[in-house]
Coordinates of C-alpha atoms and ligand atoms in Angstrom, one line a residue:
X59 CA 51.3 -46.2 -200.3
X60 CA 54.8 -45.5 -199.3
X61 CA 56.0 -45.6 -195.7
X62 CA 58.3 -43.7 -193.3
X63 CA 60.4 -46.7 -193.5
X64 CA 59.8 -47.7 -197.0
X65 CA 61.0 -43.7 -197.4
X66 CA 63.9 -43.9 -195.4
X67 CA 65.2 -47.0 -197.1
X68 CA 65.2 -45.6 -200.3
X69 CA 65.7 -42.0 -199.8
X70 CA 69.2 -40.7 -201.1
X71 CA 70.7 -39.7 -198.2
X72 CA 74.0 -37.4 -196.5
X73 CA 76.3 -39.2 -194.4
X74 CA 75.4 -41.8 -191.7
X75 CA 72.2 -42.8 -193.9
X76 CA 71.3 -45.9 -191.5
X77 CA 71.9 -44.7 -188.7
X78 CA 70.1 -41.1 -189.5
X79 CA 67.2 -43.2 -190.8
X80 CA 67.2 -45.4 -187.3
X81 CA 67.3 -42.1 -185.1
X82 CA 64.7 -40.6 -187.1
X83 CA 62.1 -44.1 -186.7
X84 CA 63.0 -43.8 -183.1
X85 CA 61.7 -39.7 -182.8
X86 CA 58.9 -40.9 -184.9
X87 CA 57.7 -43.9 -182.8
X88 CA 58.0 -42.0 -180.1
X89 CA 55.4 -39.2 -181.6
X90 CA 52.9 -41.8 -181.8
X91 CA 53.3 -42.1 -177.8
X92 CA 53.1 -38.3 -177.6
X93 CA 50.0 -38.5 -180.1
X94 CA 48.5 -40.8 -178.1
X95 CA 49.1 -38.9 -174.6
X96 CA 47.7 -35.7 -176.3
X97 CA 44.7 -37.4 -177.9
X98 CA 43.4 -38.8 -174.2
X99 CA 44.9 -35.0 -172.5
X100 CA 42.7 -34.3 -169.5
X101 CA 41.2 -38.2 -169.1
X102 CA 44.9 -38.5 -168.6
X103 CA 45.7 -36.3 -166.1
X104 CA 48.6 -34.9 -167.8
X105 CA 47.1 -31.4 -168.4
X106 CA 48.4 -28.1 -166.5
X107 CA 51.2 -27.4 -164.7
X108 CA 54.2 -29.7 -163.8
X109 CA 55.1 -27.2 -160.9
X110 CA 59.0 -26.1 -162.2
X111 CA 60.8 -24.1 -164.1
X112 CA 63.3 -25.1 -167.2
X113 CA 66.7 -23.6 -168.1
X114 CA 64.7 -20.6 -170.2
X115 CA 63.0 -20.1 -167.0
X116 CA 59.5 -20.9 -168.5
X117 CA 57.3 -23.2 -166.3
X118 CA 56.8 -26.6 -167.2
X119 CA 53.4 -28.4 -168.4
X120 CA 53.2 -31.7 -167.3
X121 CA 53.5 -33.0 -170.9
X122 CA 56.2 -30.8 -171.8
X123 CA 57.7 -33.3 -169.1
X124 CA 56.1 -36.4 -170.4
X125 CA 57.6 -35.9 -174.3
X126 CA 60.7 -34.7 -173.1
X127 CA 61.6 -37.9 -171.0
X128 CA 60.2 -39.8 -173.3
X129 CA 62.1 -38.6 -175.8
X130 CA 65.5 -38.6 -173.9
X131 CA 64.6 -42.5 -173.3
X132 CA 64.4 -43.5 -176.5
X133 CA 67.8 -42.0 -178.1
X134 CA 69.6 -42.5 -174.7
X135 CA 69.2 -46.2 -175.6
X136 CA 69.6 -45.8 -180.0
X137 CA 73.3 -47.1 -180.2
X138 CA 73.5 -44.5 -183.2
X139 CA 72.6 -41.5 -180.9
X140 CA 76.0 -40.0 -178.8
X141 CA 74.2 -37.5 -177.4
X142 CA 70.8 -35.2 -176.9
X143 CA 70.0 -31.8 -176.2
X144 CA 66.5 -30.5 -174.9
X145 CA 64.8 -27.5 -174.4
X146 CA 63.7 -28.5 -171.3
X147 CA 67.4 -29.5 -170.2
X148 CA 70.0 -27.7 -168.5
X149 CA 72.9 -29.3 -170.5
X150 CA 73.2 -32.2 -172.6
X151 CA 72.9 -36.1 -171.9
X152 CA 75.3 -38.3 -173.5
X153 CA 74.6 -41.2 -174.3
X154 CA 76.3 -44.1 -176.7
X155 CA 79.9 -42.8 -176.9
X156 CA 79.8 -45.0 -180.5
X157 CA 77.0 -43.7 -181.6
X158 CA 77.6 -41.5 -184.7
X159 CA 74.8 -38.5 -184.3
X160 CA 73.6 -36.1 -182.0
X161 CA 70.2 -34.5 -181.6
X162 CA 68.6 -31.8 -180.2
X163 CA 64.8 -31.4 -179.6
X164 CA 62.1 -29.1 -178.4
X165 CA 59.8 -32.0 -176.8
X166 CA 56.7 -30.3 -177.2
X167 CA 56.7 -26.5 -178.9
X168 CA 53.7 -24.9 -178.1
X169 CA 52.9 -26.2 -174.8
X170 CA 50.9 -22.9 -174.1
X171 CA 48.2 -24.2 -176.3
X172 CA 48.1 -27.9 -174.5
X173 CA 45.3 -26.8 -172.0
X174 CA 43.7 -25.8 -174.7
X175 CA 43.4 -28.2 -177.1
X176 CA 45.4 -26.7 -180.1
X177 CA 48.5 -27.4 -182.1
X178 CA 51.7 -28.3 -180.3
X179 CA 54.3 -30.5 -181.7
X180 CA 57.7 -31.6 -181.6
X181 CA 60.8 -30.5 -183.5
X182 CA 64.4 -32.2 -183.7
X183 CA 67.3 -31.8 -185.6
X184 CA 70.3 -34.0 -186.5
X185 CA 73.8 -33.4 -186.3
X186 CA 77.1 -35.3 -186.6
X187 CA 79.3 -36.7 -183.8
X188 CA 82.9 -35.7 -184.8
X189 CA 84.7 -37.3 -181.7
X190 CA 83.4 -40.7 -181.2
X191 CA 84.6 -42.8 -178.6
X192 CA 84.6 -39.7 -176.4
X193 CA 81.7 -39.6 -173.9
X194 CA 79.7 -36.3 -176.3
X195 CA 79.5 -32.7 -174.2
X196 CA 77.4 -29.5 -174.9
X197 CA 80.3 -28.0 -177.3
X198 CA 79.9 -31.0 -179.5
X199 CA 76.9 -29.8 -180.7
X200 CA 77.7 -26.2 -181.4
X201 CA 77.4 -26.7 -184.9
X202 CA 76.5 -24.3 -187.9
X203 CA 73.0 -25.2 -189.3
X204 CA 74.5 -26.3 -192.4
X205 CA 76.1 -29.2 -190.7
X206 CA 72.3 -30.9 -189.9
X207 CA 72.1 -34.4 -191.8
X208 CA 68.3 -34.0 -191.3
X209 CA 65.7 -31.9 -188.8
X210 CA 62.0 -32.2 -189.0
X211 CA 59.1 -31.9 -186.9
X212 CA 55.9 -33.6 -185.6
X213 CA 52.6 -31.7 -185.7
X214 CA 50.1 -33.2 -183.1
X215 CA 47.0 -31.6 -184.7
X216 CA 43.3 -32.7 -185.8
X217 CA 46.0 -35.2 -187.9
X218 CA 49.4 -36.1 -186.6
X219 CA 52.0 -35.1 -189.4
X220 CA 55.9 -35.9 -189.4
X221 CA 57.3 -33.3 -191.9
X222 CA 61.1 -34.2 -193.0
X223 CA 64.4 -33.2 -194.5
X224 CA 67.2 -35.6 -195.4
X225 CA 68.9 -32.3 -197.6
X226 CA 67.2 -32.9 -200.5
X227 CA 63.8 -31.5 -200.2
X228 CA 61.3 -31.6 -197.9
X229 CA 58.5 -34.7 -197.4
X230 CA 55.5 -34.9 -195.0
X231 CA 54.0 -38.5 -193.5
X232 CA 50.4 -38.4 -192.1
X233 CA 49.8 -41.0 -189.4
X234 CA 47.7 -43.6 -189.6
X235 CA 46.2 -44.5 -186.7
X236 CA 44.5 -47.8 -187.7
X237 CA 47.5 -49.1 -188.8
X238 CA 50.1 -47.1 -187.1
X239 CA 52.6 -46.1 -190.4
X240 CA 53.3 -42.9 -191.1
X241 CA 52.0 -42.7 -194.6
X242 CA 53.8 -40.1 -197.4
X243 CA 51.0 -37.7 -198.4
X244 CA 53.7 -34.8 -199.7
X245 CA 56.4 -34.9 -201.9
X246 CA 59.4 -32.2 -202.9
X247 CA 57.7 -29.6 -201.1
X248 CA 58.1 -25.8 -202.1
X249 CA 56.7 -22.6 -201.2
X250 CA 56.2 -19.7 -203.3
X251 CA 58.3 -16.7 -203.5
X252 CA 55.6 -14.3 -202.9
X253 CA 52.9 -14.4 -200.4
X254 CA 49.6 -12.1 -198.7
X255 CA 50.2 -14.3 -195.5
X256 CA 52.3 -13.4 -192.6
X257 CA 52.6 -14.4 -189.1
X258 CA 53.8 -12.3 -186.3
X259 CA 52.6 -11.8 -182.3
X260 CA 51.7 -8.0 -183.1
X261 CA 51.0 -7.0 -179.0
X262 CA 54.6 -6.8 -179.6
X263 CA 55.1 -4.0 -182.1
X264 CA 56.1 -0.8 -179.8
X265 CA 59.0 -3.2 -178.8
X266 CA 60.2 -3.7 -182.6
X267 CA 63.1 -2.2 -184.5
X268 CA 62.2 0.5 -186.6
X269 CA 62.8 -1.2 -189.5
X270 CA 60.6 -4.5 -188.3
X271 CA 57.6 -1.8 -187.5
X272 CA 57.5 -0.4 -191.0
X273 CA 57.3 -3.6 -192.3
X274 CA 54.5 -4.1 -190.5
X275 CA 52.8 -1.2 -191.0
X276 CA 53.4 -1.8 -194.7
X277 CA 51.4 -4.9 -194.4
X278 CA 48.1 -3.7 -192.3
X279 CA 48.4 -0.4 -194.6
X280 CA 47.3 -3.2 -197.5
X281 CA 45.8 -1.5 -200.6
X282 CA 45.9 2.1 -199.1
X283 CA 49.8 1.8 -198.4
X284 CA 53.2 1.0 -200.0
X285 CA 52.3 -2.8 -200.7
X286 CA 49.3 -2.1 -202.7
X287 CA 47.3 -5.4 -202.0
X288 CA 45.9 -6.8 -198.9
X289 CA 47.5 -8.6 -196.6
X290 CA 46.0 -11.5 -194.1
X291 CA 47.4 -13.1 -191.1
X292 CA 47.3 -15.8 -188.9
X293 CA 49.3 -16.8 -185.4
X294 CA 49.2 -20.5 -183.9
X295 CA 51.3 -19.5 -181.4
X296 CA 53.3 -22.8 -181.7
X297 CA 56.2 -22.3 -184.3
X298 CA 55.3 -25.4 -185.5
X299 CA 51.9 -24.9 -186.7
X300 CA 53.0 -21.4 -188.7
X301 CA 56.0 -23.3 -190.5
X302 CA 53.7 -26.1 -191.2
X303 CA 50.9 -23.5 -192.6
X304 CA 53.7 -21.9 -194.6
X305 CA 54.8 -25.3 -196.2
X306 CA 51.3 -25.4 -197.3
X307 CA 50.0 -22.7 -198.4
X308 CA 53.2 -19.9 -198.0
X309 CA 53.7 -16.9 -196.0
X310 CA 56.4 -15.5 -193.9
X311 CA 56.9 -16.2 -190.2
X312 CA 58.5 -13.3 -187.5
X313 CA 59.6 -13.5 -184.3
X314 CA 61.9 -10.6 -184.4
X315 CA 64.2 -8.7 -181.8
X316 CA 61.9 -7.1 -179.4
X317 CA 63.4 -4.5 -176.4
X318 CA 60.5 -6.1 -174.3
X319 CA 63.8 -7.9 -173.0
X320 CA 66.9 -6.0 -174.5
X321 CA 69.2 -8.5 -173.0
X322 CA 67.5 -11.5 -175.1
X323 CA 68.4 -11.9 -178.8
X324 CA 64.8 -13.2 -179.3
X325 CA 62.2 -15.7 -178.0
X326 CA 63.2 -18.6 -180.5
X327 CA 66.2 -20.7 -180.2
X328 CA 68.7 -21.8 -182.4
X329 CA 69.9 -25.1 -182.2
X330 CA 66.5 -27.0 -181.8
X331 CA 64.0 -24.8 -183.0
X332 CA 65.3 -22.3 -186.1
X333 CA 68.0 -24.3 -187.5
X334 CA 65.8 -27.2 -188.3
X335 CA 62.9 -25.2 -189.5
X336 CA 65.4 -22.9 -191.4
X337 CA 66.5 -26.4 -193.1
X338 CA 62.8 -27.6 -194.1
X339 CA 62.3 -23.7 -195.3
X340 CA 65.6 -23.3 -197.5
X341 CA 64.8 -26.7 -199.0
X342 CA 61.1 -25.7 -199.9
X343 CA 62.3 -22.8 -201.8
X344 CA 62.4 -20.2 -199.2
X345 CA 64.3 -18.2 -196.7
X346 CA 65.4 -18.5 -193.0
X347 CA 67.2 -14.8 -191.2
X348 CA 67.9 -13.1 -188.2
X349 CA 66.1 -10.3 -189.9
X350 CA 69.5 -9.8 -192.2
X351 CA 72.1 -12.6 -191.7
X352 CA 71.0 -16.8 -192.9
X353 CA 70.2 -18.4 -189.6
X354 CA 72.1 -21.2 -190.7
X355 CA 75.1 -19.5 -191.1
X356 CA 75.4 -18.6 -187.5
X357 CA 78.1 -19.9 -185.5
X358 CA 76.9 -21.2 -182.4
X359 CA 78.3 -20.6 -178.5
X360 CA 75.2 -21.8 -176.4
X361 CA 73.1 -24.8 -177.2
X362 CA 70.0 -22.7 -175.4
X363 CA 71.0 -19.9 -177.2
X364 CA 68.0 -17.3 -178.6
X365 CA 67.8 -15.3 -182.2
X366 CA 65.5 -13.5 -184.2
X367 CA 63.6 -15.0 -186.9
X368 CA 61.9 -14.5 -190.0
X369 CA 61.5 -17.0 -192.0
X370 CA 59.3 -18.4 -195.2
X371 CA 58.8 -17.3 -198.6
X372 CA 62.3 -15.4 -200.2
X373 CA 60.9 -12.2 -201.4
X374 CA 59.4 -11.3 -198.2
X375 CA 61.9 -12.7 -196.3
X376 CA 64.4 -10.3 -198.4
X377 CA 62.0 -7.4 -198.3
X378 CA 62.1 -7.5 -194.7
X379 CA 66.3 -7.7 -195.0
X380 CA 66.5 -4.5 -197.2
X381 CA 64.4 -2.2 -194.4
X382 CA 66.8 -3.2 -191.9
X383 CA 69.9 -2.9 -194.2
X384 CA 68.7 0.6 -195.1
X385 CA 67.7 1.8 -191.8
X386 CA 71.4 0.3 -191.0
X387 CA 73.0 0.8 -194.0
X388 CA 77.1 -1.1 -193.2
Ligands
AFP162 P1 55.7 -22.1 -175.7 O1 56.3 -23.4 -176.1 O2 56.2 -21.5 -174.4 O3 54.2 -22.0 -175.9 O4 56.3 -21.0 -176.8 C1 56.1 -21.3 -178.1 C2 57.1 -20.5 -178.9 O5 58.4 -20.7 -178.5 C3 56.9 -20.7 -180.4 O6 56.5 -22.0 -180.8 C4 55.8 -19.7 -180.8 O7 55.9 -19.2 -182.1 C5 56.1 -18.5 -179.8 O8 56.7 -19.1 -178.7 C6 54.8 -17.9 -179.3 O9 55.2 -16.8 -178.5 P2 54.1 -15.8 -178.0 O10 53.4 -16.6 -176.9 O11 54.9 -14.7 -177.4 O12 53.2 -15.4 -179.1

């Protein structure tokens, strides 16, 4: 049986191995309070809504409040962490000016399914801290996606599952909640190139690219249509729980451009929700876009800033490239 610790001790690592390894223990210990908090939900009074709004101007659960400053607690105080980022924060928090790493989290992705008992989890990624001994501000972490030392997330589901990237390939823990150890139950994770699964929020489709639409329509047209097989698909409505399927089983994941809100460049953000999952997805074996550029190629200006994505396995992920480069052929 091999540990999260035992893991992280021998794991081959980037830069800043111990203290990367340290951070992460600290989000992971702190999952187990989040675990905990979600297991007891409305014996704990912590269901519904916390009564305000966040920076995206979504309203706030209770427990998106809860993980959040429990979260911002814990690495305020890691010695390796210089500074956070949260969803649920204006701007960042710095914190030890010595400290070596940043982070930036989503405290609880999903939180529309908390009142009702399905998936949520949580989702951080890890960058470097390039001017240490400088109190660390929001353009410190506007940083390419290639730059994370590590990003992973926590699924709080029927098990509670830590899934993990150091940069070379992609591990899951199961907790254990007799003894409390995240236990390694997957190893070198990788998804196939092909897939008959696919996740997307279809009530959106009249507000889709043309190009996104005949995708789509490809894939209900099944047999009958261009594809020639059936297709099936699913929708957790936490990005977690579709990335996690997908590191399972396969499949691709969308959340494309819609003109529901022509002003947004998607629902999803970069820096602490596609950039890490684009990290655990490119080192399974697949693909992470904006529908035609690598999400982690994308120069950041906003740490709260939105984008398209469609991730999972490559030769969907590139199908669904080549409709929008030939409906906007350069
Ligand atoms: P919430 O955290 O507000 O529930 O949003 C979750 C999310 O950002 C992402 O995790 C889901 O994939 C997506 O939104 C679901 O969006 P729809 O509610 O529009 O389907």
């Amino acid at each position: 049986m091999t540990t999260l610790s035992t893991y992280l001790n021998n794991a081959t690592h980037t830069d800043n191995a111990t203290a990367v390894s340290n951070v992460i223990l600290t989000i992971a210990d702190v999952g187990k309070n989040i675990s905990a908090l979600l297991r007891r939900g409305a014996l704990a009074g912590i269901l519904g809504e916390a009564g305000n709004e966040n920076i995206q101007g979504e309203s706030q659960k209770k427990l998106d409040v809860i993980a959040n400053d429990l979260l911002l607690e814990a690495l305020s105080s890691n010695p390796n962490c210089a500074g956070v980022a949260s969803e649920e924060l204006d701007n960042s928090t710095a914190a030890s000016a010595d400290g070596s790493l940043l982070v930036l989290f989503d405290p609880l992705d999903g939180s529309s399914n908390i009142d009702i008992n399905m998936a949520v989890g949580t989702i951080f990624s890890i960058l470097p801290y390039n001017n240490q001994g400088q109190s660390a501000v929001d353009d410190d972490f506007l940083q390419n996606g290639d730059q994370q030392l590590a990003a992973g997330y926590l699924l709080y589901g029927a098990s509670t599952i830590l899934a993990l990237t150091l940069g070379h390939g992609v591990v899951m823990f199961s907790l254990d909640p007799d003894s409390g150890d995240y236990v390694l139950i997957k190893d070198n994770i990788q998804i196939d190139k092909d897939t008959s699964e696919y996740a997307i929020n279809s009530s959106n489709h009249r507000y889709w690219l043309a190009p996104m639409q005949q995708y789509i329509d490809e894939l209900v047209a099944g047999k009958d249509g261009e594809r020639g097989r059936n297709f099936n698909t699913r929708w957790v409505a936490a990005m977690v729980g579709d990335v996690h399927r997908i590191l399972c089983r396969g499949g691709i994941f969308m959340y494309p451009y819609d003109t529901k809100d022509a002003k947004k460049a998607g629902k999803l953000r970069l820096m602490y929700e596609a950039n890490p999952m684009s990290f655990l997805i490119e080192q399974a074996g697949g693909a992470s876009t904006d529908a035609i550029n690598r999400i982690m190629s994308i120069e950041p200006t906003n740490i709260h800033q939105r984008v398209p994505v469609v991730l999972g396995c490559e030769n969907e992920v590139n199908r669904v490239r080549d409709l929008h480069k030939q409906h906007n052929p350069a």
